[in-house]
Amino acid sequence: MEKLVSSPWFNASILAGLLFLMMGFLIRRFPPKTTKTWYGYRTFLSTQNKEMWDSANQYAAWFSRRGGLILLAVGLAMGLIFETQTDIFLYLTIGPVIICALLMAGYTEWHLHETFDEEGHRRPGK
């Protein structure tokens, strides 16, 4: 077990990539019905009304699936490049996970801001 954990194939990008993919497919297949569900994209803006909740979760699930594929590719590339887990290896595998999570939140909030007005009504043409 120790050999697996210290292997460069066991890295944050691969693990988070699988998690992002599973989360994206889970929310796509079984969208959370209400803000009281135990899973879903939950922020102040996304919980304003049902339409915003649905839109935020649909967008976050889409982004999560794309981000998961990118993280998997990064993790596999790092597994090929590095023979052992070094400090730079850790930065190169953990950094993309943090960036992907921040981008998902930022782009989903931006999507909501562009799609809905301040009162939570869908903007014309959106």
PDB file of C-alpha atoms in Angstrom:
ATOM      1  CA  MET A   1       0.000   0.000   0.000  1.00  0.00           C
ATOM      2  CA  GLU A   2       2.848   2.389   0.830  1.00  0.00           C
ATOM      3  CA  LYS A   3       4.307   1.815  -2.616  1.00  0.00           C
ATOM      4  CA  LEU A   4       1.009   2.843  -4.259  1.00  0.00           C
ATOM      5  CA  VAL A   5       0.632   5.998  -2.175  1.00  0.00           C
ATOM      6  CA  SER A   6       4.189   7.136  -2.917  1.00  0.00           C
ATOM      7  CA  SER A   7       3.869   6.388  -6.644  1.00  0.00           C
ATOM      8  CA  PRO A   8       3.629   9.359  -9.041  1.00  0.00           C
ATOM      9  CA  TRP A   9       0.531   7.699 -10.490  1.00  0.00           C
ATOM     10  CA  PHE A  10      -1.235   8.348  -7.178  1.00  0.00           C
ATOM     11  CA  ASN A  11      -1.604  12.113  -7.372  1.00  0.00           C
ATOM     12  CA  ALA A  12      -4.038  14.891  -6.569  1.00  0.00           C
ATOM     13  CA  SER A  13      -4.898  15.657 -10.191  1.00  0.00           C
ATOM     14  CA  ILE A  14      -5.979  12.090 -10.944  1.00  0.00           C
ATOM     15  CA  LEU A  15      -7.967  11.736  -7.723  1.00  0.00           C
ATOM     16  CA  ALA A  16      -9.639  15.143  -8.040  1.00  0.00           C
ATOM     17  CA  GLY A  17     -10.209  14.584 -11.764  1.00  0.00           C
ATOM     18  CA  LEU A  18     -12.148  11.399 -10.997  1.00  0.00           C
ATOM     19  CA  LEU A  19     -14.079  13.242  -8.277  1.00  0.00           C
ATOM     20  CA  PHE A  20     -14.916  16.143 -10.612  1.00  0.00           C
ATOM     21  CA  LEU A  21     -16.074  13.692 -13.300  1.00  0.00           C
ATOM     22  CA  MET A  22     -18.246  11.732 -10.864  1.00  0.00           C
ATOM     23  CA  MET A  23     -19.723  14.923  -9.435  1.00  0.00           C
ATOM     24  CA  GLY A  24     -20.451  16.295 -12.914  1.00  0.00           C
ATOM     25  CA  PHE A  25     -22.142  13.104 -14.071  1.00  0.00           C
ATOM     26  CA  LEU A  26     -24.059  12.717 -10.791  1.00  0.00           C
ATOM     27  CA  ILE A  27     -25.486  16.233 -10.976  1.00  0.00           C
ATOM     28  CA  ARG A  28     -26.219  15.841 -14.689  1.00  0.00           C
ATOM     29  CA  ARG A  29     -27.987  12.492 -14.241  1.00  0.00           C
ATOM     30  CA  PHE A  30     -29.659  13.270 -10.901  1.00  0.00           C
ATOM     31  CA  PRO A  31     -29.995  17.054 -10.684  1.00  0.00           C
ATOM     32  CA  PRO A  32     -30.665  18.271  -7.140  1.00  0.00           C
ATOM     33  CA  LYS A  33     -34.338  19.171  -6.904  1.00  0.00           C
ATOM     34  CA  THR A  34     -34.115  21.755  -4.129  1.00  0.00           C
ATOM     35  CA  THR A  35     -31.516  23.741  -2.226  1.00  0.00           C
ATOM     36  CA  LYS A  36     -32.080  21.399   0.728  1.00  0.00           C
ATOM     37  CA  THR A  37     -30.509  18.422  -1.076  1.00  0.00           C
ATOM     38  CA  TRP A  38     -27.195  17.225   0.340  1.00  0.00           C
ATOM     39  CA  TYR A  39     -25.359  17.826  -2.949  1.00  0.00           C
ATOM     40  CA  GLY A  40     -25.293  20.530  -5.568  1.00  0.00           C
ATOM     41  CA  TYR A  41     -23.662  23.845  -6.381  1.00  0.00           C
ATOM     42  CA  ARG A  42     -24.661  25.942  -3.399  1.00  0.00           C
ATOM     43  CA  THR A  43     -23.797  29.649  -3.133  1.00  0.00           C
ATOM     44  CA  PHE A  44     -25.757  32.754  -2.160  1.00  0.00           C
ATOM     45  CA  LEU A  45     -26.480  33.569  -5.804  1.00  0.00           C
ATOM     46  CA  SER A  46     -27.413  30.026  -6.846  1.00  0.00           C
ATOM     47  CA  THR A  47     -29.988  29.672  -4.043  1.00  0.00           C
ATOM     48  CA  GLN A  48     -31.991  32.799  -4.916  1.00  0.00           C
ATOM     49  CA  ASN A  49     -34.740  30.844  -6.705  1.00  0.00           C
ATOM     50  CA  LYS A  50     -35.418  27.503  -8.383  1.00  0.00           C
ATOM     51  CA  GLU A  51     -34.511  28.675 -11.874  1.00  0.00           C
ATOM     52  CA  MET A  52     -31.135  30.009 -10.714  1.00  0.00           C
ATOM     53  CA  TRP A  53     -30.520  26.821  -8.714  1.00  0.00           C
ATOM     54  CA  ASP A  54     -31.178  24.648 -11.763  1.00  0.00           C
ATOM     55  CA  SER A  55     -29.089  26.828 -14.062  1.00  0.00           C
ATOM     56  CA  ALA A  56     -26.149  26.959 -11.628  1.00  0.00           C
ATOM     57  CA  ASN A  57     -26.126  23.197 -11.131  1.00  0.00           C
ATOM     58  CA  GLN A  58     -26.409  22.489 -14.841  1.00  0.00           C
ATOM     59  CA  TYR A  59     -23.508  24.835 -15.618  1.00  0.00           C
ATOM     60  CA  ALA A  60     -21.357  23.629 -12.707  1.00  0.00           C
ATOM     61  CA  ALA A  61     -21.919  20.000 -13.755  1.00  0.00           C
ATOM     62  CA  TRP A  62     -20.889  20.840 -17.329  1.00  0.00           C
ATOM     63  CA  PHE A  63     -17.763  22.640 -16.126  1.00  0.00           C
ATOM     64  CA  SER A  64     -16.985  19.884 -13.634  1.00  0.00           C
ATOM     65  CA  ARG A  65     -16.956  17.221 -16.352  1.00  0.00           C
ATOM     66  CA  ARG A  66     -14.626  19.303 -18.543  1.00  0.00           C
ATOM     67  CA  GLY A  67     -12.382  20.156 -15.603  1.00  0.00           C
ATOM     68  CA  GLY A  68     -12.265  16.511 -14.554  1.00  0.00           C
ATOM     69  CA  LEU A  69     -10.993  15.466 -17.972  1.00  0.00           C
ATOM     70  CA  ILE A  70      -8.310  18.157 -17.901  1.00  0.00           C
ATOM     71  CA  LEU A  71      -7.239  17.155 -14.377  1.00  0.00           C
ATOM     72  CA  LEU A  72      -7.029  13.501 -15.420  1.00  0.00           C
ATOM     73  CA  ALA A  73      -4.837  14.447 -18.382  1.00  0.00           C
ATOM     74  CA  VAL A  74      -2.569  16.552 -16.150  1.00  0.00           C
ATOM     75  CA  GLY A  75      -2.324  13.766 -13.571  1.00  0.00           C
ATOM     76  CA  LEU A  76      -1.475  11.157 -16.185  1.00  0.00           C
ATOM     77  CA  ALA A  77       1.129  13.444 -17.749  1.00  0.00           C
ATOM     78  CA  MET A  78       2.726  14.023 -14.334  1.00  0.00           C
ATOM     79  CA  GLY A  79       2.763  10.259 -13.753  1.00  0.00           C
ATOM     80  CA  LEU A  80       4.648   9.823 -17.027  1.00  0.00           C
ATOM     81  CA  ILE A  81       7.086  12.689 -16.458  1.00  0.00           C
ATOM     82  CA  PHE A  82       8.046  12.083 -12.818  1.00  0.00           C
ATOM     83  CA  GLU A  83       9.562   8.936 -11.350  1.00  0.00           C
ATOM     84  CA  THR A  84       9.005   9.955  -7.712  1.00  0.00           C
ATOM     85  CA  GLN A  85       6.889  12.426  -5.797  1.00  0.00           C
ATOM     86  CA  THR A  86       8.989  15.547  -5.347  1.00  0.00           C
ATOM     87  CA  ASP A  87       8.023  19.018  -4.132  1.00  0.00           C
ATOM     88  CA  ILE A  88       7.630  20.315  -7.684  1.00  0.00           C
ATOM     89  CA  PHE A  89       5.537  17.235  -8.522  1.00  0.00           C
ATOM     90  CA  LEU A  90       3.178  18.068  -5.657  1.00  0.00           C
ATOM     91  CA  TYR A  91       2.858  21.691  -6.798  1.00  0.00           C
ATOM     92  CA  LEU A  92       2.208  20.612 -10.380  1.00  0.00           C
ATOM     93  CA  THR A  93      -0.521  18.150  -9.350  1.00  0.00           C
ATOM     94  CA  ILE A  94      -2.212  20.116  -6.552  1.00  0.00           C
ATOM     95  CA  GLY A  95      -2.074  23.498  -8.317  1.00  0.00           C
ATOM     96  CA  PRO A  96      -4.366  22.498 -11.198  1.00  0.00           C
ATOM     97  CA  VAL A  97      -6.927  21.111  -8.724  1.00  0.00           C
ATOM     98  CA  ILE A  98      -7.107  24.426  -6.890  1.00  0.00           C
ATOM     99  CA  ILE A  99      -7.240  26.379 -10.141  1.00  0.00           C
ATOM    100  CA  CYS A 100      -9.989  24.138 -11.539  1.00  0.00           C
ATOM    101  CA  ALA A 101     -12.136  24.485  -8.394  1.00  0.00           C
ATOM    102  CA  LEU A 102     -11.736  28.268  -8.405  1.00  0.00           C
ATOM    103  CA  LEU A 103     -12.518  28.488 -12.117  1.00  0.00           C
ATOM    104  CA  MET A 104     -15.627  26.352 -11.716  1.00  0.00           C
ATOM    105  CA  ALA A 105     -16.951  28.605  -8.956  1.00  0.00           C
ATOM    106  CA  GLY A 106     -15.962  31.799 -10.758  1.00  0.00           C
ATOM    107  CA  TYR A 107     -17.369  30.859 -14.134  1.00  0.00           C
ATOM    108  CA  THR A 108     -20.585  29.501 -12.632  1.00  0.00           C
ATOM    109  CA  GLU A 109     -21.117  32.732 -10.693  1.00  0.00           C
ATOM    110  CA  TRP A 110     -20.319  34.729 -13.833  1.00  0.00           C
ATOM    111  CA  HIS A 111     -22.818  32.596 -15.779  1.00  0.00           C
ATOM    112  CA  LEU A 112     -25.522  33.349 -13.198  1.00  0.00           C
ATOM    113  CA  HIS A 113     -24.673  37.050 -13.191  1.00  0.00           C
ATOM    114  CA  GLU A 114     -24.893  37.192 -16.998  1.00  0.00           C
ATOM    115  CA  THR A 115     -28.060  35.080 -17.238  1.00  0.00           C
ATOM    116  CA  PHE A 116     -30.130  36.602 -14.410  1.00  0.00           C
ATOM    117  CA  ASP A 117     -30.752  40.140 -13.190  1.00  0.00           C
ATOM    118  CA  GLU A 118     -30.478  41.349  -9.584  1.00  0.00           C
ATOM    119  CA  GLU A 119     -34.004  40.174  -8.739  1.00  0.00           C
ATOM    120  CA  GLY A 120     -33.323  36.669 -10.044  1.00  0.00           C
ATOM    121  CA  HIS A 121     -35.280  36.995 -13.305  1.00  0.00           C
ATOM    122  CA  ARG A 122     -33.823  35.637 -16.507  1.00  0.00           C
ATOM    123  CA  ARG A 123     -32.416  38.385 -18.711  1.00  0.00           C
ATOM    124  CA  PRO A 124     -34.091  38.791 -22.117  1.00  0.00           C
ATOM    125  CA  GLY A 125     -32.463  36.633 -24.754  1.00  0.00           C
ATOM    126  CA  LYS A 126     -30.697  34.358 -22.250  1.00  0.00           C
TER     127      LYS A 126
END
